[in-house]
Short mmCIF file of C-alpha atoms in Angstrom, two decimals:
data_model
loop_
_atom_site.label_atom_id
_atom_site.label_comp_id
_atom_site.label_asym_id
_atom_site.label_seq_id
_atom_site.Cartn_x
_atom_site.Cartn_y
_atom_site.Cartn_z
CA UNK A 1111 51.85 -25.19 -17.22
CA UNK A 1112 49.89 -25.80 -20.24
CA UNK A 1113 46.90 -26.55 -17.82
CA UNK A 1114 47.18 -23.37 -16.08
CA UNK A 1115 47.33 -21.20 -19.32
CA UNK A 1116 44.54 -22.72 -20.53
CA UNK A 1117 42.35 -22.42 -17.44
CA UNK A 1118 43.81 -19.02 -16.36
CA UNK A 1119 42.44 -17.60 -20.55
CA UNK A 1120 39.08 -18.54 -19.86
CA UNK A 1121 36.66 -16.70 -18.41
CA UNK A 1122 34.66 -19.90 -16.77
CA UNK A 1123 38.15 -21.01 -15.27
CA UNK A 1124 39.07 -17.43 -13.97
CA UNK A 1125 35.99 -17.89 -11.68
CA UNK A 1126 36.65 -21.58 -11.10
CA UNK A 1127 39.56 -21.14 -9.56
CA UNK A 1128 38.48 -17.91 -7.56
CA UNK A 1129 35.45 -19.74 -6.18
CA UNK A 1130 37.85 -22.73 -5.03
CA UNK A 1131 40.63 -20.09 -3.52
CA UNK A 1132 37.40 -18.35 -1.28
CA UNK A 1133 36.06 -21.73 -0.23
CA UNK A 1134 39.51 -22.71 0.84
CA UNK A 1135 39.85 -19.75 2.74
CA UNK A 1136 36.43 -20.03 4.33
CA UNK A 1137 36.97 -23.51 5.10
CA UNK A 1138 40.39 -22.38 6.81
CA UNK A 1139 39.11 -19.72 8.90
CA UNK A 1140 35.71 -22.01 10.13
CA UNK A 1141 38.74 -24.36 11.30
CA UNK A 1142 40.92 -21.81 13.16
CA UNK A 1143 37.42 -20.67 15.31
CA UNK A 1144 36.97 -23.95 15.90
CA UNK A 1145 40.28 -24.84 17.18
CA UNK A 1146 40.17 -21.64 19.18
CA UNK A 1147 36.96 -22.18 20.77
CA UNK A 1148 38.10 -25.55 21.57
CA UNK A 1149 41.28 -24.51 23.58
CA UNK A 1150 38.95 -21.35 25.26
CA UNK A 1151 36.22 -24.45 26.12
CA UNK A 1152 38.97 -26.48 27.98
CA UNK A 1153 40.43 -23.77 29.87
CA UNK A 1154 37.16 -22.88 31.08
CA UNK A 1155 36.77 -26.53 32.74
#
């Protein structure tokens, strides 16, 4: 918890973890199209 309180008080580590969150989420949506066009490509075959 220590960890977090110190990361969470700076300003640095505020956007640290912000910019990791938003790739995560990018990352997670580029693999849901993915999957999605994959199961639309198969049906169309």
């Amino acid at each position: 918890m220590e960890l977090w309180k110190q990361l969470l008080s700076d300003d640095v580590g505020l956007l640290s973890l912000i910019t990791i969150v938003v790739a995560s989420l990018v990352v997670g949506v580029c693999v849901t199209l993915f999957i999605r066009n994959m199961k639309n490509e198969s049906r169309k075959h």
